[in-house]
Short mmCIF file of C-alpha atoms in Angstrom, two decimals:
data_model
loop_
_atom_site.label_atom_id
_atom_site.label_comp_id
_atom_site.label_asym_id
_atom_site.label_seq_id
_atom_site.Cartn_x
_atom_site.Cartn_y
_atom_site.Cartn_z
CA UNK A 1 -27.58 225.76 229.34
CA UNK A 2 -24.98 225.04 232.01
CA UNK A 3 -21.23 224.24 230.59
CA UNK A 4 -20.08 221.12 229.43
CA UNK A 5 -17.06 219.17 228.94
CA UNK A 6 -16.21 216.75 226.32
CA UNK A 7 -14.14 213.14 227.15
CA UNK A 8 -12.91 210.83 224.42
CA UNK A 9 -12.33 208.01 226.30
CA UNK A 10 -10.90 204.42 224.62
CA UNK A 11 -13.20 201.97 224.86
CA UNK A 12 -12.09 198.28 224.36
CA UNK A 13 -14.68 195.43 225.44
CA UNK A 14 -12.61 192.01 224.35
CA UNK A 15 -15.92 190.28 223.58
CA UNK A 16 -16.88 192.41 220.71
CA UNK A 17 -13.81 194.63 219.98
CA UNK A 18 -11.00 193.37 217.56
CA UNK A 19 -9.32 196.64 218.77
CA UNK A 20 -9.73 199.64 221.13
CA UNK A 21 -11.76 202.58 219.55
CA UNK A 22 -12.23 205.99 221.46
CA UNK A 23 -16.19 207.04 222.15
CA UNK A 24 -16.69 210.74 223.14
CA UNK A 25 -19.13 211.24 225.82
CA UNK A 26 -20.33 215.09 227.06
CA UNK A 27 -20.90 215.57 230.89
CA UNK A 28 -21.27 218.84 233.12
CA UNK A 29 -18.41 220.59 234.03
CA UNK A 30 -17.69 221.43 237.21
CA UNK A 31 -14.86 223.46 238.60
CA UNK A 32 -14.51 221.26 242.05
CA UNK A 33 -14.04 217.80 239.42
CA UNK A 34 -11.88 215.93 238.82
CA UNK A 35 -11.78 213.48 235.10
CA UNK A 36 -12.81 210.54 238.01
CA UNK A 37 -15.65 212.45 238.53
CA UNK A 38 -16.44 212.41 235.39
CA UNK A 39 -16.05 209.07 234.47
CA UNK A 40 -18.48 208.63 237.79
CA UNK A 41 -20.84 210.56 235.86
CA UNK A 42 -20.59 208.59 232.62
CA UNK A 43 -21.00 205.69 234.08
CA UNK A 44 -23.97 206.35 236.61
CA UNK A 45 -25.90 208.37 233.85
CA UNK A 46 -24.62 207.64 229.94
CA UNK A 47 -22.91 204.45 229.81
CA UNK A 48 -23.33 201.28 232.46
CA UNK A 49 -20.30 199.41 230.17
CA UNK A 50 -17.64 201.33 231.08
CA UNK A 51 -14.97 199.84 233.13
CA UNK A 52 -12.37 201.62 235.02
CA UNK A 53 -10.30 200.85 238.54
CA UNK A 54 -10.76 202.93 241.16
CA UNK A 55 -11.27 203.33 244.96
CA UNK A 56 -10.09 206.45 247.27
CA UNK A 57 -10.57 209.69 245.36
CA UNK A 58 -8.02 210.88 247.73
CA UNK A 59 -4.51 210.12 245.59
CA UNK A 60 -3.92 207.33 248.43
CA UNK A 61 -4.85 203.97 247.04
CA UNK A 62 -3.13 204.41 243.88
CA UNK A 63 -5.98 202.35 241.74
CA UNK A 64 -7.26 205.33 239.26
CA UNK A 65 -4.01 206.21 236.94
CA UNK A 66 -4.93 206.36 233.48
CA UNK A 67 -3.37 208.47 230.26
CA UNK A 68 -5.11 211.58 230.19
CA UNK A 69 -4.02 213.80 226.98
CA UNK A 70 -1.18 211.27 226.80
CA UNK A 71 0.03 211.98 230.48
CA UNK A 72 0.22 209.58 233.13
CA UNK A 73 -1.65 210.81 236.05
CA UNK A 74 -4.10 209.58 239.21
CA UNK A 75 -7.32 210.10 237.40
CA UNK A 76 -9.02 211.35 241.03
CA UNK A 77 -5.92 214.35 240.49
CA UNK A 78 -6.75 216.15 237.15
CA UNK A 79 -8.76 218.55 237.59
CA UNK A 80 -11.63 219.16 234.39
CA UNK A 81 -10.52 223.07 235.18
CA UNK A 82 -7.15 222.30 234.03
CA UNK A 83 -8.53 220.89 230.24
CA UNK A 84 -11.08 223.21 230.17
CA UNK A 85 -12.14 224.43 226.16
CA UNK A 86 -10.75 221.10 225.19
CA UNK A 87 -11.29 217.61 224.58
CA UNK A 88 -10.53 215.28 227.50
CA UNK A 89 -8.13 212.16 226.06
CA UNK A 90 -8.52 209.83 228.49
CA UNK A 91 -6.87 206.10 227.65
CA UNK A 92 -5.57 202.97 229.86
CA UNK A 93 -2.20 203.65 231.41
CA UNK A 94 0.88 203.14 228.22
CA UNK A 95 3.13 199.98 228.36
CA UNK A 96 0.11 197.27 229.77
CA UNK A 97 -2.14 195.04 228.17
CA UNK A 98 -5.78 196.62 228.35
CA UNK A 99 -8.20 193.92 229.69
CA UNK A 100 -11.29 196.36 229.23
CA UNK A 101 -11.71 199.46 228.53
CA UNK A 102 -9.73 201.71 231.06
CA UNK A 103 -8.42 198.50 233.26
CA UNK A 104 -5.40 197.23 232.40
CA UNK A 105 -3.52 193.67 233.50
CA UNK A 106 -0.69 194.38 235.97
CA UNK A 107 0.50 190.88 236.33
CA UNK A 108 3.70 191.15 234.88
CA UNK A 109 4.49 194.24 238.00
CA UNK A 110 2.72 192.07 240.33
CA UNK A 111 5.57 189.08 239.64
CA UNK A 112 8.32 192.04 239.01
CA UNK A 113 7.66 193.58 242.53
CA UNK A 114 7.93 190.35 244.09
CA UNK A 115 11.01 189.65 242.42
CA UNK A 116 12.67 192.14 244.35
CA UNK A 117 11.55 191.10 247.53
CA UNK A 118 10.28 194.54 248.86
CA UNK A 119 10.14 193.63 252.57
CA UNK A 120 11.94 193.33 255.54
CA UNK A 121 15.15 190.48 255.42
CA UNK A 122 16.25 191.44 259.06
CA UNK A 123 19.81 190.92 259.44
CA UNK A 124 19.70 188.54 261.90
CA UNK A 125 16.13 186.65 263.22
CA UNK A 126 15.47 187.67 266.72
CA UNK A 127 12.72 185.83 269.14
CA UNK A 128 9.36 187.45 269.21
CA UNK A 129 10.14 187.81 272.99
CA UNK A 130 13.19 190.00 272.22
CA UNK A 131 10.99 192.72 271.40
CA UNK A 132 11.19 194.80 267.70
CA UNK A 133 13.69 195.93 265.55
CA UNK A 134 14.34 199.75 266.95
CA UNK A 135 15.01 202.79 264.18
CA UNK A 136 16.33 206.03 265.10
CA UNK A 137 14.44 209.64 263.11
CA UNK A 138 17.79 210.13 261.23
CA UNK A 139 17.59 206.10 260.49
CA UNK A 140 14.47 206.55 258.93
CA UNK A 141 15.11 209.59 257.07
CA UNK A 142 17.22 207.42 255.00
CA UNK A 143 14.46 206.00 253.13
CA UNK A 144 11.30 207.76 254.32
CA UNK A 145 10.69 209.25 250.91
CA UNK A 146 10.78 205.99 249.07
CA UNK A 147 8.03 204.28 251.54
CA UNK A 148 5.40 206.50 249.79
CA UNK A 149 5.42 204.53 246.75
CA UNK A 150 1.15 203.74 246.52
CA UNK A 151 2.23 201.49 243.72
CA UNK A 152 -0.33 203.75 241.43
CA UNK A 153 2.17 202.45 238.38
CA UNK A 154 2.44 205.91 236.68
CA UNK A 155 5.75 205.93 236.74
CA UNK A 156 5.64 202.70 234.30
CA UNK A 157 3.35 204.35 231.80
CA UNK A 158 6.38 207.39 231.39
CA UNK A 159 9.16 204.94 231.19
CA UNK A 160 9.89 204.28 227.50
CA UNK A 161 12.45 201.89 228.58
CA UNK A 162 9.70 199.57 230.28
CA UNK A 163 7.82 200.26 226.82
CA UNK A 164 10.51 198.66 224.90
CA UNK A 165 11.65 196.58 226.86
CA UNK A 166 9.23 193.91 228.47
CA UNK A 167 11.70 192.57 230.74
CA UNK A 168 12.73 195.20 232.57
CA UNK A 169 11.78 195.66 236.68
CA UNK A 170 10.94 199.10 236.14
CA UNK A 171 10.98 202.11 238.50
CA UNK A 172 8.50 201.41 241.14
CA UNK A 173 9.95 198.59 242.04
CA UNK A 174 13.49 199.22 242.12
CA UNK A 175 12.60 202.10 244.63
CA UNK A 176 10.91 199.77 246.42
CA UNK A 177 14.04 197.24 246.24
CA UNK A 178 16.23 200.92 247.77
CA UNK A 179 13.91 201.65 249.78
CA UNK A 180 14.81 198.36 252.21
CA UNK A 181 17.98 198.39 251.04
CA UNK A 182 18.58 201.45 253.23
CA UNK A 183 16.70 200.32 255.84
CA UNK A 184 18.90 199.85 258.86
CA UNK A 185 17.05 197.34 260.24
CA UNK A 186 17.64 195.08 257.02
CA UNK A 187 20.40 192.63 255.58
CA UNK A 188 18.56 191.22 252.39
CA UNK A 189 20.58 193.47 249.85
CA UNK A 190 22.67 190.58 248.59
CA UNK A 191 19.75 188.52 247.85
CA UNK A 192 18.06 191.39 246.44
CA UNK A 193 20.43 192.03 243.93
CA UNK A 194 20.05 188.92 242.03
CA UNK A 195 17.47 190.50 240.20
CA UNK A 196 17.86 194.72 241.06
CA UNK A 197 21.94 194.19 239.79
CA UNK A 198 20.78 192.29 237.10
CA UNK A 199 20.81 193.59 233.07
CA UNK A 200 16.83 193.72 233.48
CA UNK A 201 17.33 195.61 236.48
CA UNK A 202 19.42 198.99 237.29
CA UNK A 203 21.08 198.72 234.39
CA UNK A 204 18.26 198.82 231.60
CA UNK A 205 17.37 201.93 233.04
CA UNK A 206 19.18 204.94 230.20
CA UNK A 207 18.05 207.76 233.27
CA UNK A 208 15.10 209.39 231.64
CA UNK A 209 13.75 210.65 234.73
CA UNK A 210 9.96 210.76 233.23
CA UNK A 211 9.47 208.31 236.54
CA UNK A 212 10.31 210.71 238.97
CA UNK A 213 8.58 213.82 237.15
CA UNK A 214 4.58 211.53 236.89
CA UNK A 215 4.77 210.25 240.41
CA UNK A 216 2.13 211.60 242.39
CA UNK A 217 3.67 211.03 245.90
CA UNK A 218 7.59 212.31 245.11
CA UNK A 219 9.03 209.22 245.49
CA UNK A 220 11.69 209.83 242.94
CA UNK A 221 12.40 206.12 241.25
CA UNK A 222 14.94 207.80 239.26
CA UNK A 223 17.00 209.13 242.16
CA UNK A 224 16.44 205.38 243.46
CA UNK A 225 17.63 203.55 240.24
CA UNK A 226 21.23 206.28 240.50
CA UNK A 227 21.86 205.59 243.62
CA UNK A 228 21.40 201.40 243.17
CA UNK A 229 23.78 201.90 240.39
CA UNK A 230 26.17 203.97 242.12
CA UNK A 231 26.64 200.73 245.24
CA UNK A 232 26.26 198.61 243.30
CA UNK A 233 29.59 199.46 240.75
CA UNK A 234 31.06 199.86 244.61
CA UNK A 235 30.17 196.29 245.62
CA UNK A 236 31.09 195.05 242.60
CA UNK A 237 34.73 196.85 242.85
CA UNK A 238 34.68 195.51 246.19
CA UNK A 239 34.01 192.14 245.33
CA UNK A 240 37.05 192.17 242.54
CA UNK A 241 39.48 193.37 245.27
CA UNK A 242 38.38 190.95 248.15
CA UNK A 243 36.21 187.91 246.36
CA UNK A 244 34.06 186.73 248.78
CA UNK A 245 34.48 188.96 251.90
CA UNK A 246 31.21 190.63 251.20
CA UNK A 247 28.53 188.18 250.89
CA UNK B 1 -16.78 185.85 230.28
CA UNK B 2 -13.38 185.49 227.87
CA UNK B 3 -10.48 187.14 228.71
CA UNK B 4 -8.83 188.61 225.48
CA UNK B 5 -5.79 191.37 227.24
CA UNK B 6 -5.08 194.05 224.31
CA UNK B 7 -1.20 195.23 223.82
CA UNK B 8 -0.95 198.57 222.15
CA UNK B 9 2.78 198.54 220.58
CA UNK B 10 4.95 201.50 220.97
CA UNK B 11 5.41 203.88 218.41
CA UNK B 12 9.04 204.45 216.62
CA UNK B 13 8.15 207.95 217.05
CA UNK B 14 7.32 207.81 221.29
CA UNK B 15 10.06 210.39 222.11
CA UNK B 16 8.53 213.19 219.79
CA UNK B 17 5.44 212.97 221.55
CA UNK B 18 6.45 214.94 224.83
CA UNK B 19 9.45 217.71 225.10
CA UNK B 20 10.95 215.58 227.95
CA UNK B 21 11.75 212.56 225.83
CA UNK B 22 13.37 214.66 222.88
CA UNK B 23 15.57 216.25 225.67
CA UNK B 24 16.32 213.30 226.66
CA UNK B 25 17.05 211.92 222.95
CA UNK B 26 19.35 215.41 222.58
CA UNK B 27 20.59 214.33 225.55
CA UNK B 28 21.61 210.76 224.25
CA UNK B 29 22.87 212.25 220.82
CA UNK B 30 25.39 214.32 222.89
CA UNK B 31 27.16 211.12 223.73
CA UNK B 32 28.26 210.50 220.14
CA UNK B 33 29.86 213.55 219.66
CA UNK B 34 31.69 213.46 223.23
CA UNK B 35 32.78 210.52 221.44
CA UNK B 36 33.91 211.95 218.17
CA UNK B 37 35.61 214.68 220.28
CA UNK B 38 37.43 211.35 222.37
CA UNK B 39 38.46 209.92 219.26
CA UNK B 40 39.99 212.83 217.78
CA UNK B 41 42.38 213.38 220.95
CA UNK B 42 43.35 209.61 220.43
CA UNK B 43 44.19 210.70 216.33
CA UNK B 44 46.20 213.70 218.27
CA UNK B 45 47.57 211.27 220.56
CA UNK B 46 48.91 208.84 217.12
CA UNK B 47 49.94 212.09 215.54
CA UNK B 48 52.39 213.05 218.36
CA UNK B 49 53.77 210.27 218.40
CA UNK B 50 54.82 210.40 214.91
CA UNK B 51 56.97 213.06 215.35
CA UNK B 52 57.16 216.60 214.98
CA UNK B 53 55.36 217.34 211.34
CA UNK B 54 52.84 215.29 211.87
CA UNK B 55 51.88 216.53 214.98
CA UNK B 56 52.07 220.11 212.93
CA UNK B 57 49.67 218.80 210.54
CA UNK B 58 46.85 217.82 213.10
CA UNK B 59 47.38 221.69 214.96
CA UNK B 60 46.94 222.71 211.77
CA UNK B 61 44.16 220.55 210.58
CA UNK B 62 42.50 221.36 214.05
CA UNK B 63 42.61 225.08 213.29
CA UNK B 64 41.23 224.68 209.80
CA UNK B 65 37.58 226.01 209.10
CA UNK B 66 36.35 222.44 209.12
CA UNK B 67 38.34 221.65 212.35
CA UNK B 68 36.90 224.83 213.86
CA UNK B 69 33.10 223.47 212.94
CA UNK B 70 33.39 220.31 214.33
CA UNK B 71 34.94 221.38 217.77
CA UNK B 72 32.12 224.33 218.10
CA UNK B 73 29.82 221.51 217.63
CA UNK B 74 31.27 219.22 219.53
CA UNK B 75 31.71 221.90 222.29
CA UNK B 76 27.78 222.92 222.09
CA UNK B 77 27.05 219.02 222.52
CA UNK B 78 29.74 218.46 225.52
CA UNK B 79 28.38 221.73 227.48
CA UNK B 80 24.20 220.46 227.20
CA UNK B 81 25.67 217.05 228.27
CA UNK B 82 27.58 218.64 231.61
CA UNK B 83 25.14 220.67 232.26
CA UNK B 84 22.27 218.47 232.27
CA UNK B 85 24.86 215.83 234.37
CA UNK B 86 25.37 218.06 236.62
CA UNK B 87 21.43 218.95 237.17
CA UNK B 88 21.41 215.22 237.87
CA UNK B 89 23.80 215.04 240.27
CA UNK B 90 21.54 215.64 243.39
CA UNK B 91 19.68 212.74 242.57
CA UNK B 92 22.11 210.17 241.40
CA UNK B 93 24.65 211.22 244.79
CA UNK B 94 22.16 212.26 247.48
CA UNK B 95 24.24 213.76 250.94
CA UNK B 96 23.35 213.41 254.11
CA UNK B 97 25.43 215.69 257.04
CA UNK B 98 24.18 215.51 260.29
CA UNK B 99 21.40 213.56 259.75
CA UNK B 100 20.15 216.19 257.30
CA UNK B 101 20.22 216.12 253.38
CA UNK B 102 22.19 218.61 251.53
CA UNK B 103 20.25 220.76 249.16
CA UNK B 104 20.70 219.85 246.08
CA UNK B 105 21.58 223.21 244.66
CA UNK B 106 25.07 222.95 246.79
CA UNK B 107 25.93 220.03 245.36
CA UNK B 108 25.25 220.89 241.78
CA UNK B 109 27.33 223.79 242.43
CA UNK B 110 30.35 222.14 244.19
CA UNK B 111 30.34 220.22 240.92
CA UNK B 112 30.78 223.39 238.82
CA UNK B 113 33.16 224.53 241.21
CA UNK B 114 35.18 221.55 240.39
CA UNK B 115 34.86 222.07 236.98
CA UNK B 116 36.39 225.52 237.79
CA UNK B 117 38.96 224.20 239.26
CA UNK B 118 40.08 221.40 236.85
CA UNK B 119 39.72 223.92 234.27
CA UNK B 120 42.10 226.23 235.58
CA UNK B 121 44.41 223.56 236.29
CA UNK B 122 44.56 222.51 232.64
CA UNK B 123 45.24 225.69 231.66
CA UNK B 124 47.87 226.86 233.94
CA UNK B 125 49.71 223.31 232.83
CA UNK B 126 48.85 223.99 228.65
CA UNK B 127 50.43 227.37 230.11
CA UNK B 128 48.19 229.55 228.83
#
């Protein structure tokens, strides 16, 4: 009989389910798959109920993170080789209401990321007819790293600070917030900081850095959050010495 | 279809589940005694002011077995929290020269060179 690999995946279907429960299902195990595999498999040959997000396979669309043995991770990026002898724990990403099953609701990011207003506030509006807003390499260098963000929201599931505290913008988004911030090409970071300078923002973060070790892409949130911190204490000291020169 | 979202709470006992949240607990306990060791300059602070026998006293009470425990400790807590500071460093105060970044192992160690520096300092001025 060919080899076999077990997943104990949680399971919570809100019409019949007071509470999640974890079901074990056995599928084949193959060295090329990954756990999305075989939650593929589950669901085109054991169990039609199962819900789960996911699109690429590739580690590009960012749909497909889930907890697996209580680690945050792109479920299209753990490889079965890698939890092989073992039981596969495989749960809805930590810190988010579970709508079914594997999916969980992301609203509250959704209305956090907007909150920070993670686009382009040029500093001044220019005619269409004036052609774009030019960047340099080293200009874009600034904040290359930071535009990788796929928005997969593992770095939410490691943060114990978004865990305890709902409020909080979190990591993704704050890089995000950086990310224009050092844009050269932008002027928004005043209005931006209404909610990135705020207690929920920069400042609830305590600099675990379990953000920057889950993300799949290398973004580095944590490095992000530092740095935020770091001009904004300048700002603010700039703002005591000269009120109202900086706005 | 009804829509019924589920919120699993967090456990009290989240940062034993993974080694990088107890360091990072350790990490957060090392504060409080960097803050015992702050308030017992300030006592040494009162004391010399007081005058010459009191300021005997707290040498003397420093240099006591008990004294001598809480400084080791206190010394084992302040060096994790520098060290694991200064492996933060990089990422908290990024450099860019000439368009390129500065590897993060240079400016970890031109914080430890500082340390070096301030250290020696101090100790030429305690004259030692």
């Amino acid at each position: 009989m060919s080899e076999t690999i077990t997943l104990e995946v949680l399971r919570y279907l809100p019409e019949t389910d007071s509470e999640p429960h974890f079901q074990r299902y056995t599928v084949p195990y193959k060295d090329e798959w990954v756990v999305l595999d075989a939650l593929n498999h589950i669901k085109d040959h054991l169990d039609a109920t199962l819900s789960y997000r996911w699109s690429c396979h590739m580690a590009v669309c960012g749909s497909c993170g889930m907890m697996i043995d209580g680690e945050p991770k792109l479920s299209c990026h753990a490889f079965l080789r890698d939890y092989r002898g073992g039981v596969i724990r495989v749960e809805p990403l930590d810190h988010f209401p579970i709508e079914r099953d594997l999916v969980i609701v992301m609203d509250s990011f959704m209305n956090k990321l907007s909150s920070v207003k993670p686009y382009l506030i040029p500093r001044e509006e220019k005619p269409l007819s004036a052609g774009e807003y030019l960047q340099t390499p080293a200009e874009l260098r600034v904040f290359d790293q930071y535009t990788q963000c796929i928005n997969c929201l593992l770095c939410y599931a490691a943060c114990p600070q978004v865990g305890l505290t709902e409020d909080f913008v979190g990591p993704a988004a704050l890089a995000l917030a950086h990310r224009y911030n050092l844009d050269s090409r932008d002027g928004g970071k005043a209005e931006r900081a209404e909610v990135v300078a705020s207690n929920e923002g920069i400042w609830e973060c305590t600099f675990v850095g379990a953000c920057s070790q889950v993300c799949p892409k290398q973004v580095d949130p944590a490095a992000a959050i530092q740095q935020t911190k770091l001009s904004s204490s300048v700002d603010w000291l700039k703002d005591m010495l000269t009120p109202g020169a900086h706005k | 279809m009804s829509r019924r979202p589920y919120m699993r709470q967090v456990e009290r006992s989240w940062w034993l589940h993974r080694p990088r949240y107890v360091a990072y607990m350790i990490r957060e306990l090392t504060s409080l005694f960097v803050g015992l060791y702050c308030a017992l300059l300030a006592v040494g602070l009162i004391r010399l002011s007081q005058g010459a026998a009191a300021w005997d006293g707290f040498v003397t009470a420093l240099a006591s077995p008990p004294g001598v425990i809480f400084q080791s400790i206190c010394l084992v807590f302040a060096v994790y929290h520098s060290v694991t500071w200064f492996a933060l460093t990089p990422k908290a105060m990024p450099l860019m020269i000439g368009g390129q970044p500065v590897p993060g192992m240079a400016i970890i160690g031109a914080h430890y060179a500082a340390w070096a520096v301030v250290s020696i300092v101090v100790l030429i001025a305690a004259g030692i």
